[in-house]
XYZ file of C-alpha atoms in Angstrom:
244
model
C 0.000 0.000 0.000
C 2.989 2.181 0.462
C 4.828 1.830 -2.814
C 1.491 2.474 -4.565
C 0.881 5.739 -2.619
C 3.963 6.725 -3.765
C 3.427 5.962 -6.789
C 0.408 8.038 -7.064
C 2.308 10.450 -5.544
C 4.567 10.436 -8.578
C 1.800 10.507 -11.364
C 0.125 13.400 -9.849
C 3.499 15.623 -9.774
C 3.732 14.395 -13.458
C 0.637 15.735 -14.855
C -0.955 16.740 -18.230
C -2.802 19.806 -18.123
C -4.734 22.413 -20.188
C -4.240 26.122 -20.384
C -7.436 27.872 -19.587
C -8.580 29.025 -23.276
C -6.069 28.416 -25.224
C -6.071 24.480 -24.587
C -2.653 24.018 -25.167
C -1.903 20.509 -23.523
C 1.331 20.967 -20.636
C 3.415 18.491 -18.864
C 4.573 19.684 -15.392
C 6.768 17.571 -13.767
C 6.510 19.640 -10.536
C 3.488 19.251 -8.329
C 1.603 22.864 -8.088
C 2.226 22.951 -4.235
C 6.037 22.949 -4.334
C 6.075 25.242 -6.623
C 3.954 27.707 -5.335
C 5.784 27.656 -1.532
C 9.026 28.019 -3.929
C 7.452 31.123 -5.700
C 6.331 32.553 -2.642
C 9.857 32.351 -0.571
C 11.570 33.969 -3.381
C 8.589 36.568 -3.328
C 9.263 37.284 0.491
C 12.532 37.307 0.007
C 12.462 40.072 -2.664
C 10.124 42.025 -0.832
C 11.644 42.176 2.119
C 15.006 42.908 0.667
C 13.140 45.854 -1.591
C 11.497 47.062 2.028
C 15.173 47.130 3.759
C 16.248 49.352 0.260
C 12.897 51.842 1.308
C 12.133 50.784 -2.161
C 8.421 48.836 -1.586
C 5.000 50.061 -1.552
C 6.085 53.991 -0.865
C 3.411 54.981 -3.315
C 0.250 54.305 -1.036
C -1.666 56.224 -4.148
C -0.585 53.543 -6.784
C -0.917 50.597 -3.841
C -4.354 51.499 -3.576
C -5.218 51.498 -7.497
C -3.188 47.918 -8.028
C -5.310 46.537 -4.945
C -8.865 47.381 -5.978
C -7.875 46.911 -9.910
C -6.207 43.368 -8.971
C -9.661 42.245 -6.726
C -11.892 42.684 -9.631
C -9.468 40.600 -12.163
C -8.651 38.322 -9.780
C -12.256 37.403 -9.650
C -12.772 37.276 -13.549
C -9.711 34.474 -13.642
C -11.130 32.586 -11.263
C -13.865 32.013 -13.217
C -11.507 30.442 -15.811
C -9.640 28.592 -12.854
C -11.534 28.228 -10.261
C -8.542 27.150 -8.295
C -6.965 30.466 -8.494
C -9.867 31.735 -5.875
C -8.086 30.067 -3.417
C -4.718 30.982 -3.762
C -3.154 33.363 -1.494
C -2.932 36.872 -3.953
C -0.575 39.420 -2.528
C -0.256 42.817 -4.360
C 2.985 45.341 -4.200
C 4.359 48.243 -5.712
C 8.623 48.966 -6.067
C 10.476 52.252 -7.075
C 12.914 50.045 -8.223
C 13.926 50.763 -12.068
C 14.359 47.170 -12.699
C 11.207 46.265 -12.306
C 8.086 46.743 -14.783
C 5.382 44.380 -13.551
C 6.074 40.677 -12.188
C 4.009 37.621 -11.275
C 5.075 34.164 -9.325
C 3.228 31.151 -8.860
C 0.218 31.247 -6.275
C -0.516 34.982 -6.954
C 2.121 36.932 -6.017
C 2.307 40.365 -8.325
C 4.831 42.959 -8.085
C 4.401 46.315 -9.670
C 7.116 48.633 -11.002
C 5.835 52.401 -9.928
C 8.315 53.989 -12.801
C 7.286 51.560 -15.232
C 3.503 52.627 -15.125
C 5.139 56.775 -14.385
C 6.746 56.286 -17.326
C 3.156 55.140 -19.785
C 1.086 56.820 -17.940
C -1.182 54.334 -17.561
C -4.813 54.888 -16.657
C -6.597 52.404 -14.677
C -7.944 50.384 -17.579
C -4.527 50.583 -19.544
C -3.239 49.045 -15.508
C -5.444 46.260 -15.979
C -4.534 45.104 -18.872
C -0.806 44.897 -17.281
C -1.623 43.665 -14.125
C -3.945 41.007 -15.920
C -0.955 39.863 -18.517
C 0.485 38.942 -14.692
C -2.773 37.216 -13.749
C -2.307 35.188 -16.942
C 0.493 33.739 -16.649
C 0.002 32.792 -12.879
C -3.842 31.194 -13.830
C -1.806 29.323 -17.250
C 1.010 27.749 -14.449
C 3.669 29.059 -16.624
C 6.169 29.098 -14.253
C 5.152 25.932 -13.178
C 5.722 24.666 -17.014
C 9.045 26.285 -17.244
C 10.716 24.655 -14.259
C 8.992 21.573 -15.510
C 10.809 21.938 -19.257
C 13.941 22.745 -17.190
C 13.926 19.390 -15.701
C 12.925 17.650 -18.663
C 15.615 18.985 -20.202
C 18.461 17.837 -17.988
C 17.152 14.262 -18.519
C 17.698 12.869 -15.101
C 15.556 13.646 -11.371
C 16.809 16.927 -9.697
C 15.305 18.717 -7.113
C 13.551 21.988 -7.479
C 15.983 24.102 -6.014
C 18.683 22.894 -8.204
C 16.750 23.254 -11.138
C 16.051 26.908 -10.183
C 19.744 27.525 -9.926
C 20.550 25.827 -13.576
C 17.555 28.136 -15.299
C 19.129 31.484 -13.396
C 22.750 30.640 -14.602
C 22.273 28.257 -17.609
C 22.092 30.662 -21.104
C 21.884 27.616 -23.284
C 19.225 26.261 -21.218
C 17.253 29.606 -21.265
C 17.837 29.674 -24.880
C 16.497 26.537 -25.711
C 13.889 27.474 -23.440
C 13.654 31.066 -25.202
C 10.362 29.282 -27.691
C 8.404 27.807 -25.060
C 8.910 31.668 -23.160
C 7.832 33.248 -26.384
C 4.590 31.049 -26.205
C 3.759 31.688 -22.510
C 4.042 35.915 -23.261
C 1.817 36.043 -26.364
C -0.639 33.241 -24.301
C -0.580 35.730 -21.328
C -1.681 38.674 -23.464
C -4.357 36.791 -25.381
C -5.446 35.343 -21.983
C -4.963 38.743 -19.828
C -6.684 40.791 -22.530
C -9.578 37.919 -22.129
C -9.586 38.165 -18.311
C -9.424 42.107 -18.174
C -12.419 42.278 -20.502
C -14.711 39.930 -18.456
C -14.039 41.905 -15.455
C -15.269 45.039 -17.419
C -12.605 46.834 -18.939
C -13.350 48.133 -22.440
C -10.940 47.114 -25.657
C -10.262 50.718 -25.779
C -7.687 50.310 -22.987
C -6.260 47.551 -24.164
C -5.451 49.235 -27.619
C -4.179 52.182 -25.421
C -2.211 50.029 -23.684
C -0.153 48.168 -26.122
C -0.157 51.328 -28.086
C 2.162 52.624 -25.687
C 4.028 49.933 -25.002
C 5.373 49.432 -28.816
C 6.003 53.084 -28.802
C 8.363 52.485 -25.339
C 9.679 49.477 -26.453
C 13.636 48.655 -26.414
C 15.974 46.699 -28.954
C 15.473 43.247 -28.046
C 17.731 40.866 -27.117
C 18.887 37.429 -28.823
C 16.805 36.083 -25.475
C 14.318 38.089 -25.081
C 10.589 36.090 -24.550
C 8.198 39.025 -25.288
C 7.014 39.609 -28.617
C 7.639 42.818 -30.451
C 5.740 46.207 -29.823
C 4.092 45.626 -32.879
C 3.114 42.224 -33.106
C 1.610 42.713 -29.416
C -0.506 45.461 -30.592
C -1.543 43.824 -33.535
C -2.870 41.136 -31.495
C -4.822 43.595 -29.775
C -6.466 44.650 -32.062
C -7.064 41.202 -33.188
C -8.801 40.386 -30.221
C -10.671 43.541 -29.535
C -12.443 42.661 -32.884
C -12.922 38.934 -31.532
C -14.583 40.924 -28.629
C -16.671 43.138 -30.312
C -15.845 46.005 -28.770
């Protein structure tokens, strides 16, 4: 009875599942729990370190907006995962210049102040970037990554490890690098979806990506996100799709 407990055990961290939408079949080789107290550990430690830098949440004005913004979308994913209702969302804002917008496994968002400064984002153009985040934590794509990672090395590793490979491994995140570029333009189709369902017009979402191909920066031989101009093409494409 043991051994086959185990075994069970096994299968379910080796499951096939569906992206919400989209279909698209994934293996994850992880089980969704061990990720997710991974995720969050990494997110405390980031946000404590950006607390100690006086670097978190010092805009109580933008804190505010992410907050009620993120309740409403929040809600609409849920209805797409209903799994994602009870996962334990936590919402921040950082001054820091490295950081746009952010999302880890379980719900955990963080929100570059700067980065929306800089677009001047109104609150629907905020919800379509806070639900690109949403996205890719309801379509486990972290989850999936680590889960290619391991796949890739061809032998049993432990998660921690396989963090450390995909943080210092280049080849790795370039062979990676396709699966990435399917997880960003998933997460825009998806957060686009998910922002209008919780009410936001197209409008902002044209706004949105509008700005961002006019802010965008040379890309990299790496780099996961689509171009300025595809994205907004695809915005358009599914603001049409809408019918808004």
């Amino acid at each position: 009875m043991r051994y086959l407990l185990l075994a069970l055990l096994v299968l379910a961290s080796q499951a096939m599942a569906q992206v919400p939408e989209s279909g698209r079949w994934q293996e994850l080789r992880f089980s969704a729990e061990e990720v997710e107290q991974q995720a969050e550990s990494q997110y405390i430690e980031q946000t404590v370190s950006l607390a100690a830098a006086g670097r978190l949440d010092r805009d109580k004005v933008l804190l505010l907006r992410v907050k009620g913004i993120a309740d409403g979308l929040v809600r609409a994913a849920s209805a797409l995962r209903p799994a994602a209702a009870g996962w334990s969302w936590e919402v921040h804002v950082t001054d820091d210049p490295a950081v746009e917008a952010e999302s880890q496994a379980g719900g955990k968002l963080l929100v570059g102040s700067l980065f929306v400064e800089r677009l001047r984002l109104n609150d629907g153009e905020l919800a379509v970037l806070l639900a690109h985040e949403i996205a890719h934590v309801v379509a486990e794509h972290e989850r999936e990554t680590l889960s290619e990672a391991l796949l890739d090395s061809r032998r049993d590793l432990p998660l921690d490890v396989v963090l450390e490979r995909l943080a210092s491994d280049v080849p790795l995140q370039f062979r990676l690098s396709k699966l990435a570029a399917i997880q960003e333009r998933e997460a825009d189709q998806l957060g686009m979806l998910i922002a209008y369902r919780a009410g936001w017009p197209c409008a902002d979402m044209l706004t949105f990506y509008r700005k961002l191909a006019a802010d965008s920066t040379a890309s990299t031989v790496l780099a996961s996100h689509p171009s300025g101009a595809t994205r907004l093409s695809l915005a358009k494409g599914m603001s049409r799709l809408l019918g808004d």
